[in-house]
Coordinates of C-alpha atoms in Angstrom, one line a residue:
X1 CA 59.6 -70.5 -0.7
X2 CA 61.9 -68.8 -3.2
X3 CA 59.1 -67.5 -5.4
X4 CA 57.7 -65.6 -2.5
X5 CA 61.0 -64.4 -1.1
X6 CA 62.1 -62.5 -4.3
X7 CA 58.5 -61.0 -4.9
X8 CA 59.0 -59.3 -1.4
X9 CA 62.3 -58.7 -2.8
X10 CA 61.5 -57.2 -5.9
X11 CA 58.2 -55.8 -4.9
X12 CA 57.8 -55.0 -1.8
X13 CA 58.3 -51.6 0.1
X14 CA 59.7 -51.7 3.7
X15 CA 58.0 -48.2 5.1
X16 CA 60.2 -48.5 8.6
X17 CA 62.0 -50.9 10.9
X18 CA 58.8 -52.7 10.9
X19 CA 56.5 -52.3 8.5
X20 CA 56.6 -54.2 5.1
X21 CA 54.4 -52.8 2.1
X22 CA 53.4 -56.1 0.0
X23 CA 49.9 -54.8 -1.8
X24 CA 51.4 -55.6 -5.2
X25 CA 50.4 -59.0 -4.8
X26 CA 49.4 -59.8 -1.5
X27 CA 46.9 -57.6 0.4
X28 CA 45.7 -55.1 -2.1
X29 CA 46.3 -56.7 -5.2
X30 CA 46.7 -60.3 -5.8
X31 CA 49.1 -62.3 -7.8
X32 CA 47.1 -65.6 -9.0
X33 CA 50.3 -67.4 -9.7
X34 CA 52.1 -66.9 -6.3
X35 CA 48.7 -67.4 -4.8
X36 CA 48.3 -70.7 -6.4
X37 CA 52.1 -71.5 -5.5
X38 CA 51.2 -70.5 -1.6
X39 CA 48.1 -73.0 -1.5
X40 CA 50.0 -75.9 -2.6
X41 CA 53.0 -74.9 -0.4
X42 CA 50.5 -75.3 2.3
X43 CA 49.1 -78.2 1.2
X44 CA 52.2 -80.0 1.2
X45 CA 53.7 -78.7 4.5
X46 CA 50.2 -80.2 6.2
X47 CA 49.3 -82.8 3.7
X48 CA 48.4 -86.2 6.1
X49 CA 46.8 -84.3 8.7
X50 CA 42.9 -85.1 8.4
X51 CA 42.4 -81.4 8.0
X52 CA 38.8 -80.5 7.9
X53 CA 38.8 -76.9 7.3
X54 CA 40.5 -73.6 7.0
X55 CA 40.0 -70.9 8.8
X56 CA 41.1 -67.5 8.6
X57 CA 40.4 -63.7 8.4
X58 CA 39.2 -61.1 6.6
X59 CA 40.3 -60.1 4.1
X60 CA 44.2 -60.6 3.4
X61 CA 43.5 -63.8 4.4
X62 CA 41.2 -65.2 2.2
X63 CA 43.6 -65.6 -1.1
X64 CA 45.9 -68.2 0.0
X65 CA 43.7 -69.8 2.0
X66 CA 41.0 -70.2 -0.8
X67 CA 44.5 -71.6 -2.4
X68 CA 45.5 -73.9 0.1
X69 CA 41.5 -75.1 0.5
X70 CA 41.7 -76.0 -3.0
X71 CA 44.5 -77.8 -2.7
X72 CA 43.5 -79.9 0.6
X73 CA 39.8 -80.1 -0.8
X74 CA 38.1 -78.9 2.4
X75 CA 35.9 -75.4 3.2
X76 CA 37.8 -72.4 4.2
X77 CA 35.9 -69.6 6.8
X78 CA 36.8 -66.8 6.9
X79 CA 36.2 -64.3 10.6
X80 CA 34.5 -61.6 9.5
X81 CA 36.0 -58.0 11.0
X82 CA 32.2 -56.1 11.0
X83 CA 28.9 -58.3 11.8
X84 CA 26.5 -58.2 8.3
X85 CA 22.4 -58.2 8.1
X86 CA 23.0 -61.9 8.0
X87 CA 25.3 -62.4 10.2
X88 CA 24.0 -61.5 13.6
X89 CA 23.2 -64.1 16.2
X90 CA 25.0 -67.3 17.2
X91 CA 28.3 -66.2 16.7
X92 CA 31.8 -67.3 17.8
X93 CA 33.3 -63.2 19.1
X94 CA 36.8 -62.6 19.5
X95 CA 38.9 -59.6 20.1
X96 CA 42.2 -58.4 18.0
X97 CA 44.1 -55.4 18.4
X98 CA 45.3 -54.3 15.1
X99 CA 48.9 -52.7 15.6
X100 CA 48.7 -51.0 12.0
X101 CA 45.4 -49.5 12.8
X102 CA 45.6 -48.4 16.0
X103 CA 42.2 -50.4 17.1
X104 CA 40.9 -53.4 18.5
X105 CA 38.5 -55.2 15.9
X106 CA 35.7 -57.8 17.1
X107 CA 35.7 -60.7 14.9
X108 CA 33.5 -63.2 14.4
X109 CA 32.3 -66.5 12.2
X110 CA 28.9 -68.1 12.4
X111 CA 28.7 -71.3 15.3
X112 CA 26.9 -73.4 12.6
X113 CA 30.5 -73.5 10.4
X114 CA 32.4 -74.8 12.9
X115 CA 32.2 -78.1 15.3
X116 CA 34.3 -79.6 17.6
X117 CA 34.7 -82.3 15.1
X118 CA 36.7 -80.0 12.7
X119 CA 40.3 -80.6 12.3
X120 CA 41.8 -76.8 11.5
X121 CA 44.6 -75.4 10.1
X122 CA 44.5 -71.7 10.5
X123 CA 45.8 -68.9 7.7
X124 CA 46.7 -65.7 7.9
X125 CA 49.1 -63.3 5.2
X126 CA 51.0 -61.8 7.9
X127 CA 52.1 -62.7 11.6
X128 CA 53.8 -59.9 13.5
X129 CA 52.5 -59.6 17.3
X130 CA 50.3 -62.4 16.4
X131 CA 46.9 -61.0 17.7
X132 CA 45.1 -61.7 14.5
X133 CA 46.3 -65.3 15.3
X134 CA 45.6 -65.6 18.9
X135 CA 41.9 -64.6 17.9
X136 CA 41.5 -67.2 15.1
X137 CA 42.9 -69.6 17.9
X138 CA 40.2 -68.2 20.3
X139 CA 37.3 -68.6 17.7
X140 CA 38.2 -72.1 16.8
X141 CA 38.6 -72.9 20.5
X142 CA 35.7 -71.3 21.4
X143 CA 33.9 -73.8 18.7
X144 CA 35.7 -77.4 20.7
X145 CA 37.4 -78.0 17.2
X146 CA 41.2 -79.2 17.1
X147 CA 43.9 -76.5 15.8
X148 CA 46.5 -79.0 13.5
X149 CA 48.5 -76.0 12.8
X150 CA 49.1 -71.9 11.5
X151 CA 50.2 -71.5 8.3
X152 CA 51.1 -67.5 7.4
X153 CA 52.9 -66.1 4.4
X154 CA 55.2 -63.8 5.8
X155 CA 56.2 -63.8 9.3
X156 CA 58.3 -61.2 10.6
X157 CA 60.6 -62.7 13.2
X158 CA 61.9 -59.9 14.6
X159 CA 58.6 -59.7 16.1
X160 CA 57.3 -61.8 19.2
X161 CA 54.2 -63.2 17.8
X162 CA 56.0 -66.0 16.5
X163 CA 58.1 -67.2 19.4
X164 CA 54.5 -67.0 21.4
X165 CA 52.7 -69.4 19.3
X166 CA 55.5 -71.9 19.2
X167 CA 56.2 -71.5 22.6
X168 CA 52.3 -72.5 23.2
X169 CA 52.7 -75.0 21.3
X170 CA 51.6 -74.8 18.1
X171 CA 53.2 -75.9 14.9
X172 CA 53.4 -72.5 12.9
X173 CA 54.7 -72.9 9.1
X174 CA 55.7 -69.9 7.5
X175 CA 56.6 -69.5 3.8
X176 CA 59.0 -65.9 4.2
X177 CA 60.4 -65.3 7.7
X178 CA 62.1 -61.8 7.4
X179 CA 64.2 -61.2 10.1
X180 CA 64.7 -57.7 9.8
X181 CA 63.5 -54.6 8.1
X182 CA 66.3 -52.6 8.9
X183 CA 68.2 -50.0 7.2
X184 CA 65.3 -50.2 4.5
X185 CA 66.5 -53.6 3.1
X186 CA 64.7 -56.8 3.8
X187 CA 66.7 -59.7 5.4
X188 CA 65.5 -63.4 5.4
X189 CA 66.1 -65.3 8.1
X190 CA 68.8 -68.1 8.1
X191 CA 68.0 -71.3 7.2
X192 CA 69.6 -73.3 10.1
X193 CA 68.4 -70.5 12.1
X194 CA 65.0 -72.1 11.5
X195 CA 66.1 -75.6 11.2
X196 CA 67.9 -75.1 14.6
X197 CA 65.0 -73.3 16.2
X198 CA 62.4 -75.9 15.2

């Protein structure tokens, strides 16, 4: 996705080796436009699928999924990071460990918004170590529903989170794969690098 690939370009801020800064328009602030362009990216890349809902977490999460859902015309969920006064009993649990915050987070999402007759595809802005995604994978397995795929914005490749999903299985679309950070530039990866891996 070329949009994306030259607002991380342009915009974003590589901190280290492996961190990547994109709250200009991703997690932080928002850019409508590239939102918009990220939901139907998705939407095309899993159009055909019978996809029932979206499911993802809080709160980077929530823009392009809200995108893609409009898109695909089906609900998105969104796992809540901190249980609410309404949210309290009957509850999918999960843990993540959050690598930028040093701390594990229990998430959760309501049993009555998902069945085992869903059909999900899960979203998430970024995939790294993958432990946000291996708890959305937990929640929805938890619920008996069927995982179609994992969509995420930027993945960083140079990370292992990726390579476990696949390996497991699952069919993981990602619009930016950066495959490194270092130096303080930001390198995409290769196209037939992905072509050959997939």
């Amino acid at each position: 996705m070329e949009k994306l690939k030259e607002k991380i370009m342009t915009e974003g801020q590589v901190l280290s080796d492996d961190v990547l800064k994109v709250d200009t328009f991703l997690n932080h602030q928002l850019d409508p436009v590239l939102m918009s362009e990220i939901g139907k990216e998705f939407a095309k890349r899993f159009a055909g699928m019978g996809i029932t809902k979206i499911v993802t977490i809080e709160s980077s999460g929530i823009a392009p999924s809200v995108m893609a859902g409009l898109e695909l015309h089906v609900p998105v969920l969104f796992a809540r990071k901190k249980k609410s006064l309404t949210l309290q009993d009957d509850l999918y649990t999960a843990s993540v460990y959050s690598f930028t915050k040093q701390e594990d987070n229990q998430i959760c999402i309501g049993r009555k918004f998902l069945s085992k007759k869903e059909k999900v595809l899960i979203i998430d802005d970024f995939l790294a170590k993958g432990q946000a995604a291996l708890g959305l994978i937990d929640l929805v397995k938890q619920s008996g529903a069927e995982i179609i795929g994992i969509g995420i914005v930027i993945e960083k490749s140079f990370q292992d989170g990726g390579k476990a999903l696949r390996k497991k299985g699952y069919r993981v679309e990602s619009l930016a794969r950066i495959e490194s950070l270092e130096d303080g530039r930001v390198t995409f990866k290769k196209e037939e690098e992905i072509i050959h891996e997939g």
